[in-house]
Amino acid sequence: MSKPIPLNKLDDVEFITPANSACQGCAGSIVARIVAKVIGKDMVRQEVACCGPAFGNINQPAFYGEIFEGAGAMMTGFARAFKRTERDDIRVVGIVGDGGTTDIGFQGLSAAAERDEDFLWVCYDNEAYMNTGGQRSSATTKYATTTTTPLGEFSRGKKEQKKPLPLLVAMHRVPYTATASVAYPEDFIGKLSYAKPVKGFRFIQVSAPCPTGWRFDPRYSVKVAKDMVLSGLWPLYEVTEGTLKLSLKPKELKPVKDVLRSQGRFRHITDDEVDDIQGWVDENWARLLEKDGGPVF
Ligand SMILES: Cc1ncc(C[n+]2csc(CCOP(=O)(O)OP(=O)(O)O)c2C)c(N)n1
Ligand code: SF4
């Protein structure tokens, strides 16, 4: 199990260049910065077509871009090559969007997890295909408006609930799976530090609010991320060798209503639709509490 690590315990060295071309308030760029800082100089970073390359260049040994559906295969190749050449001190890390993880890259992810390949896959979850204009992904929350789920006569936004990807990955019986949030960097750093030396397949999905797609003032990215955690929309937990542990257990969850309505993508939703999401959150939370400290399945 991981332990939170305070920000001031990290070296001053930055591996991501300070200037980048991400939008103002982009939480995904915070994810890339923290990952690079924690994993350190011996990291090979893998990206696919996504906002990721806009999060800044790096000063680590290598930075590869890859076709969308190929991340799992490419990282497998790197990890095996480093092992073969006795350089398995080099950490292979993917920083991949939710579209590239939950949808287009899912077969490669699942295949690599099943083979227990030796790399860390970090998904920054902005809940849409942002680099191509904000289409829905299977990580988008129900009722969110996106460019492919607009509000209209026949549409109330996305029809389906968010795919429970971290649990699906954990079901592959990999050594480590976790959720994290940019609003809880100590928890995220602790999880990355724990995962770094572990051999085998590791996966962390990080809630990374996107002011452009979610339509809120960019100054509130971290606040929005925090509200997602405190309302149970984004529970923080980890699964280590099959055992689930909640990382944060608020005594009472914040109602989802205000959290949703603070984001333009949900501004249209009715009280019944809020209740639908609240019911889904409550059910998930009850299930997680029940499993806390025990086997995930
Ligand atoms: C197989 C394939 N389908 C579609 C695309 C077009 N495409 C490029 S970037 C992108 C969006 C990526 O979304 P996501 O992985 O969520 O990352 P984000 O852009 O949100 O950072 C898409 C659909 C592509 N490059 N390859
Ligand atoms: S669209 Fe969203 S995820 Fe992409 S760079 Fe802008 S804020 Fe970041």
Short mmCIF file of C-alpha atoms and ligand atoms in Angstrom, two decimals:
data_model
loop_
_atom_site.label_atom_id
_atom_site.label_comp_id
_atom_site.label_asym_id
_atom_site.label_seq_id
_atom_site.Cartn_x
_atom_site.Cartn_y
_atom_site.Cartn_z
CA MET A 1 0.00 0.00 0.00
CA SER A 2 1.16 3.54 -0.71
CA LYS A 3 1.64 6.35 1.80
CA PRO A 4 1.06 10.03 0.97
CA ILE A 5 4.32 11.92 0.35
CA PRO A 6 4.47 15.71 0.93
CA LEU A 7 5.31 17.88 -2.05
CA ASN A 8 8.39 19.31 -0.31
CA LYS A 9 9.97 15.85 -0.26
CA LEU A 10 10.39 15.99 -4.04
CA ASP A 11 13.65 17.24 -5.58
CA ASP A 12 13.67 20.70 -7.11
CA VAL A 13 14.56 19.19 -10.50
CA GLU A 14 11.88 19.62 -13.15
CA PHE A 15 11.75 17.25 -16.09
CA ILE A 16 8.95 19.03 -17.89
CA THR A 17 9.81 22.37 -19.44
CA PRO A 18 7.97 25.25 -17.70
CA ALA A 19 6.38 26.58 -20.90
CA ASN A 20 3.82 24.43 -22.62
CA SER A 21 0.99 24.77 -25.08
CA ALA A 22 -1.82 23.33 -22.96
CA CYS A 23 -4.84 25.52 -22.22
CA GLN A 24 -4.87 27.70 -19.12
CA GLY A 25 -5.78 25.68 -16.04
CA CYS A 26 -5.12 22.30 -17.70
CA ALA A 27 -4.99 19.65 -14.99
CA GLY A 28 -3.51 17.13 -17.42
CA SER A 29 -0.31 19.16 -17.51
CA ILE A 30 -0.10 18.91 -13.71
CA VAL A 31 -0.33 15.13 -14.05
CA ALA A 32 2.56 15.03 -16.56
CA ARG A 33 4.71 17.29 -14.37
CA ILE A 34 4.18 15.20 -11.23
CA VAL A 35 4.73 11.88 -13.00
CA ALA A 36 7.99 13.13 -14.55
CA LYS A 37 9.21 14.50 -11.21
CA VAL A 38 8.47 11.34 -9.25
CA ILE A 39 9.73 8.81 -11.78
CA GLY A 40 12.84 10.91 -12.36
CA LYS A 41 15.57 10.87 -14.93
CA ASP A 42 15.48 7.18 -15.88
CA MET A 43 12.07 7.31 -17.51
CA VAL A 44 10.98 6.59 -21.04
CA ARG A 45 7.74 8.43 -21.64
CA GLN A 46 5.18 7.08 -24.05
CA GLU A 47 2.43 9.22 -25.53
CA VAL A 48 -0.25 8.72 -28.14
CA ALA A 49 -2.20 11.28 -30.17
CA CYS A 50 -3.81 13.36 -27.42
CA CYS A 51 -3.35 16.63 -25.51
CA GLY A 52 -0.34 15.00 -23.76
CA PRO A 53 2.34 16.37 -26.12
CA ALA A 54 1.03 19.87 -25.28
CA PHE A 55 1.90 19.30 -21.61
CA GLY A 56 5.57 20.15 -22.21
CA ASN A 57 8.79 18.62 -23.43
CA ILE A 58 10.87 16.54 -21.14
CA ASN A 59 14.52 16.25 -20.25
CA GLN A 60 14.40 12.51 -19.70
CA PRO A 61 16.18 9.95 -21.92
CA ALA A 62 13.35 9.44 -24.36
CA PHE A 63 9.89 10.59 -25.28
CA TYR A 64 7.98 8.52 -27.83
CA GLY A 65 4.75 9.20 -29.62
CA GLU A 66 2.78 6.27 -30.96
CA ILE A 67 -0.36 5.44 -32.88
CA PHE A 68 -3.40 5.65 -30.65
CA GLU A 69 -4.21 1.98 -30.43
CA GLY A 70 -0.59 0.88 -30.03
CA ALA A 71 0.45 2.20 -26.60
CA GLY A 72 0.22 -1.17 -24.85
CA ALA A 73 2.21 -2.93 -27.57
CA MET A 74 4.83 -0.20 -27.80
CA MET A 75 5.41 -0.10 -24.04
CA THR A 76 5.62 -3.89 -24.02
CA GLY A 77 8.38 -3.69 -26.63
CA PHE A 78 10.33 -1.07 -24.69
CA ALA A 79 10.05 -2.88 -21.37
CA ARG A 80 11.14 -6.18 -22.87
CA ALA A 81 14.05 -4.58 -24.75
CA PHE A 82 15.31 -2.91 -21.57
CA LYS A 83 15.06 -6.18 -19.71
CA ARG A 84 16.95 -8.01 -22.46
CA THR A 85 19.74 -5.44 -22.39
CA GLU A 86 19.83 -5.50 -18.57
CA ARG A 87 18.57 -1.93 -18.33
CA ASP A 88 15.40 -2.68 -16.46
CA ASP A 89 16.31 0.14 -14.08
CA ILE A 90 14.76 2.34 -16.80
CA ARG A 91 11.08 2.88 -16.06
CA VAL A 92 8.69 2.76 -18.99
CA VAL A 93 5.72 5.05 -18.36
CA GLY A 94 2.75 5.91 -20.54
CA ILE A 95 0.88 9.18 -20.04
CA VAL A 96 -2.29 8.60 -22.00
CA GLY A 97 -5.70 10.32 -22.20
CA ASP A 98 -8.95 8.58 -21.33
CA GLY A 99 -9.91 8.04 -24.99
CA GLY A 100 -6.55 6.37 -25.65
CA THR A 101 -6.99 4.28 -22.51
CA THR A 102 -10.64 3.36 -22.03
CA ASP A 103 -11.60 3.05 -25.70
CA ILE A 104 -9.10 3.02 -28.56
CA GLY A 105 -6.14 1.70 -26.55
CA PHE A 106 -8.15 -0.67 -24.39
CA GLN A 107 -7.30 -3.89 -26.21
CA GLY A 108 -3.56 -3.17 -25.95
CA LEU A 109 -3.94 -2.20 -22.30
CA SER A 110 -5.92 -5.31 -21.42
CA ALA A 111 -3.53 -7.56 -23.36
CA ALA A 112 -0.48 -6.07 -21.62
CA ALA A 113 -2.20 -6.34 -18.23
CA GLU A 114 -3.06 -9.98 -18.88
CA ARG A 115 0.61 -10.67 -19.71
CA ASP A 116 1.69 -8.61 -16.67
CA GLU A 117 4.11 -6.53 -18.74
CA ASP A 118 6.56 -4.42 -16.77
CA PHE A 119 5.41 -0.81 -17.19
CA LEU A 120 3.33 1.91 -15.61
CA TRP A 121 0.29 3.28 -17.46
CA VAL A 122 -0.94 6.63 -16.17
CA CYS A 123 -4.26 7.77 -17.62
CA TYR A 124 -5.04 11.47 -17.20
CA ASP A 125 -8.80 11.46 -17.29
CA ASN A 126 -10.32 14.62 -18.76
CA GLU A 127 -13.44 12.60 -19.67
CA ALA A 128 -13.43 13.33 -23.41
CA TYR A 129 -11.42 13.24 -26.63
CA MET A 130 -10.19 16.77 -26.14
CA ASN A 131 -7.44 16.97 -28.72
CA THR A 132 -9.97 16.51 -31.51
CA GLY A 133 -12.55 18.93 -30.19
CA GLY A 134 -14.20 17.28 -27.19
CA GLN A 135 -16.05 14.14 -28.28
CA ARG A 136 -17.47 11.77 -25.63
CA SER A 137 -15.41 8.82 -24.47
CA SER A 138 -16.47 5.86 -22.34
CA ALA A 139 -14.93 7.79 -19.41
CA THR A 140 -17.36 10.71 -19.84
CA THR A 141 -19.87 11.00 -17.00
CA LYS A 142 -23.55 10.48 -17.85
CA TYR A 143 -25.49 13.56 -19.05
CA ALA A 144 -22.33 15.53 -19.88
CA THR A 145 -22.66 17.47 -23.10
CA THR A 146 -19.80 16.93 -25.52
CA THR A 147 -19.55 17.63 -29.25
CA THR A 148 -20.95 14.15 -30.01
CA THR A 149 -23.53 14.24 -27.17
CA PRO A 150 -24.91 17.75 -27.54
CA LEU A 151 -28.04 19.01 -25.84
CA GLY A 152 -30.98 18.87 -28.24
CA GLU A 153 -34.46 17.66 -28.94
CA PHE A 154 -33.33 14.02 -28.84
CA SER A 155 -30.36 14.27 -26.52
CA ARG A 156 -29.82 15.07 -22.84
CA GLY A 157 -26.05 14.64 -23.12
CA LYS A 158 -24.20 11.34 -22.79
CA LYS A 159 -26.58 8.42 -22.28
CA GLU A 160 -24.30 5.96 -20.50
CA GLN A 161 -22.53 5.94 -17.12
CA LYS A 162 -18.75 6.24 -16.90
CA LYS A 163 -16.82 3.01 -17.53
CA PRO A 164 -15.30 1.71 -14.26
CA LEU A 165 -11.87 1.24 -15.79
CA PRO A 166 -9.63 1.04 -12.69
CA LEU A 167 -11.72 -1.86 -11.38
CA LEU A 168 -11.66 -3.55 -14.79
CA VAL A 169 -7.86 -3.28 -14.81
CA ALA A 170 -7.68 -4.62 -11.24
CA MET A 171 -9.72 -7.64 -12.39
CA HIS A 172 -6.72 -8.60 -14.54
CA ARG A 173 -4.97 -9.40 -11.20
CA VAL A 174 -2.12 -6.99 -11.91
CA PRO A 175 0.23 -5.99 -9.06
CA TYR A 176 -1.05 -2.42 -8.68
CA THR A 177 -4.05 -0.31 -9.74
CA ALA A 178 -5.02 3.07 -8.29
CA THR A 179 -7.09 6.19 -8.78
CA ALA A 180 -5.66 9.63 -8.01
CA SER A 181 -6.53 13.29 -8.41
CA VAL A 182 -4.62 16.48 -9.10
CA ALA A 183 -6.35 17.91 -6.02
CA TYR A 184 -4.52 15.41 -3.80
CA PRO A 185 -0.92 15.59 -5.03
CA GLU A 186 0.55 14.02 -1.85
CA ASP A 187 -1.64 10.97 -2.35
CA PHE A 188 -0.74 10.86 -6.08
CA ILE A 189 2.99 11.19 -5.38
CA GLY A 190 2.75 8.42 -2.76
CA LYS A 191 1.03 6.15 -5.28
CA LEU A 192 3.57 6.87 -8.01
CA SER A 193 6.46 6.31 -5.59
CA TYR A 194 4.94 3.01 -4.50
CA ALA A 195 4.33 1.90 -8.10
CA LYS A 196 7.74 2.97 -9.45
CA PRO A 197 9.87 0.00 -8.25
CA VAL A 198 7.09 -2.60 -8.52
CA LYS A 199 7.72 -5.15 -11.29
CA GLY A 200 4.86 -5.91 -13.61
CA PHE A 201 1.81 -4.02 -14.84
CA ARG A 202 0.82 -0.90 -12.90
CA PHE A 203 -2.05 1.44 -13.67
CA ILE A 204 -3.08 4.80 -12.20
CA GLN A 205 -6.09 6.76 -13.49
CA VAL A 206 -5.96 10.41 -12.46
CA SER A 207 -8.90 12.79 -12.47
CA ALA A 208 -7.72 15.77 -14.53
CA PRO A 209 -10.48 18.35 -15.03
CA CYS A 210 -10.36 20.14 -18.37
CA PRO A 211 -11.67 23.74 -18.23
CA THR A 212 -12.09 23.79 -22.01
CA GLY A 213 -14.26 20.69 -22.28
CA TRP A 214 -16.01 20.85 -18.90
CA ARG A 215 -16.61 24.57 -19.27
CA PHE A 216 -15.56 26.16 -16.01
CA ASP A 217 -13.26 29.06 -15.17
CA PRO A 218 -9.64 27.77 -15.52
CA ARG A 219 -8.72 29.11 -12.10
CA TYR A 220 -10.94 26.42 -10.50
CA SER A 221 -9.37 23.25 -11.93
CA VAL A 222 -8.06 22.01 -8.60
CA LYS A 223 -11.27 23.00 -6.78
CA VAL A 224 -13.35 21.09 -9.32
CA ALA A 225 -11.05 18.07 -8.93
CA LYS A 226 -11.37 18.26 -5.14
CA ASP A 227 -15.16 18.47 -5.27
CA MET A 228 -15.24 15.39 -7.52
CA VAL A 229 -13.38 13.45 -4.82
CA LEU A 230 -15.37 14.82 -1.88
CA SER A 231 -18.68 14.05 -3.60
CA GLY A 232 -17.73 10.48 -4.48
CA LEU A 233 -17.79 11.21 -8.21
CA TRP A 234 -14.08 10.30 -8.15
CA PRO A 235 -13.27 8.01 -5.19
CA LEU A 236 -9.60 7.62 -4.31
CA TYR A 237 -8.48 4.02 -3.78
CA GLU A 238 -5.82 1.51 -4.68
CA VAL A 239 -5.76 -2.20 -5.30
CA THR A 240 -2.51 -3.87 -4.28
CA GLU A 241 -2.17 -7.57 -5.07
CA GLY A 242 -5.97 -7.89 -5.13
CA THR A 243 -6.72 -5.97 -1.91
CA LEU A 244 -8.72 -2.77 -2.18
CA LYS A 245 -8.02 0.19 0.11
CA LEU A 246 -9.83 3.50 0.07
CA SER A 247 -7.30 6.35 0.30
CA LEU A 248 -9.77 8.92 1.57
CA LYS A 249 -13.03 8.34 3.42
CA PRO A 250 -14.99 11.56 3.90
CA LYS A 251 -17.44 11.13 6.83
CA GLU A 252 -20.19 12.33 4.56
CA LEU A 253 -20.08 12.77 0.81
CA LYS A 254 -20.87 16.19 -0.61
CA PRO A 255 -24.09 16.10 -2.68
CA VAL A 256 -23.26 15.85 -6.39
CA LYS A 257 -25.76 18.55 -7.35
CA ASP A 258 -23.57 21.64 -6.86
CA VAL A 259 -20.46 19.85 -8.08
CA LEU A 260 -22.16 19.00 -11.36
CA ARG A 261 -23.81 22.38 -11.81
CA SER A 262 -20.47 24.17 -11.36
CA GLN A 263 -19.46 22.69 -14.72
CA GLY A 264 -20.98 24.06 -17.92
CA ARG A 265 -21.22 20.57 -19.43
CA PHE A 266 -23.89 19.69 -16.82
CA ARG A 267 -25.64 23.03 -16.52
CA HIS A 268 -28.78 21.70 -18.27
CA ILE A 269 -29.46 18.75 -16.02
CA THR A 270 -32.77 18.42 -14.20
CA ASP A 271 -33.28 17.39 -10.57
CA ASP A 272 -34.27 13.88 -11.69
CA GLU A 273 -31.06 13.57 -13.66
CA VAL A 274 -29.06 14.79 -10.65
CA ASP A 275 -30.83 12.11 -8.57
CA ASP A 276 -29.89 9.49 -11.15
CA ILE A 277 -26.19 10.39 -10.81
CA GLN A 278 -26.49 10.67 -7.02
CA GLY A 279 -27.94 7.14 -6.93
CA TRP A 280 -25.09 5.80 -9.06
CA VAL A 281 -22.48 7.52 -6.84
CA ASP A 282 -24.11 6.26 -3.62
CA GLU A 283 -24.24 2.72 -4.93
CA ASN A 284 -20.57 2.79 -6.01
CA TRP A 285 -19.52 4.32 -2.71
CA ALA A 286 -21.42 1.70 -0.67
CA ARG A 287 -19.74 -1.04 -2.72
CA LEU A 288 -16.29 0.45 -2.19
CA LEU A 289 -16.86 0.81 1.58
CA GLU A 290 -17.92 -2.81 1.71
CA LYS A 291 -14.77 -3.91 -0.11
CA ASP A 292 -12.39 -1.57 1.73
CA GLY A 293 -9.53 -3.59 3.26
CA GLY A 294 -10.59 -6.81 1.56
CA PRO A 295 -10.39 -8.56 -1.81
CA VAL A 296 -11.57 -6.51 -4.78
CA PHE A 297 -13.36 -9.54 -6.27
C1 LIG B 1 -7.23 5.20 -34.31
C2 LIG B 1 -7.41 6.68 -34.21
N1 LIG B 1 -8.65 7.17 -34.08
C3 LIG B 1 -8.84 8.50 -33.95
C4 LIG B 1 -7.77 9.36 -33.98
C5 LIG B 1 -8.00 10.87 -33.90
N2 LIG B 1 -7.60 11.41 -32.60
C6 LIG B 1 -6.43 12.03 -32.42
S1 LIG B 1 -6.26 12.70 -30.90
C7 LIG B 1 -7.78 12.16 -30.44
C8 LIG B 1 -8.35 12.48 -29.08
C9 LIG B 1 -7.63 11.79 -27.95
O1 LIG B 1 -8.43 11.74 -26.79
P1 LIG B 1 -7.85 11.26 -25.42
O2 LIG B 1 -7.09 10.01 -25.56
O3 LIG B 1 -8.95 11.26 -24.42
O4 LIG B 1 -6.79 12.39 -25.03
P2 LIG B 1 -7.03 13.96 -24.96
O5 LIG B 1 -7.05 14.46 -26.36
O6 LIG B 1 -8.31 14.19 -24.25
O7 LIG B 1 -5.85 14.45 -24.21
C10 LIG B 1 -8.41 11.47 -31.51
C11 LIG B 1 -9.78 10.90 -31.48
C12 LIG B 1 -6.47 8.82 -34.13
N3 LIG B 1 -5.38 9.57 -34.11
N4 LIG B 1 -6.32 7.46 -34.24
S1 SF4 B 2 -8.26 20.70 -23.98
FE1 SF4 B 2 -8.34 20.21 -21.79
S2 SF4 B 2 -6.86 18.49 -21.51
FE2 SF4 B 2 -6.43 19.46 -23.52
S3 SF4 B 2 -4.81 20.95 -23.12
FE3 SF4 B 2 -6.80 22.04 -22.97
S4 SF4 B 2 -7.36 21.93 -20.79
FE4 SF4 B 2 -5.76 20.41 -21.14
#
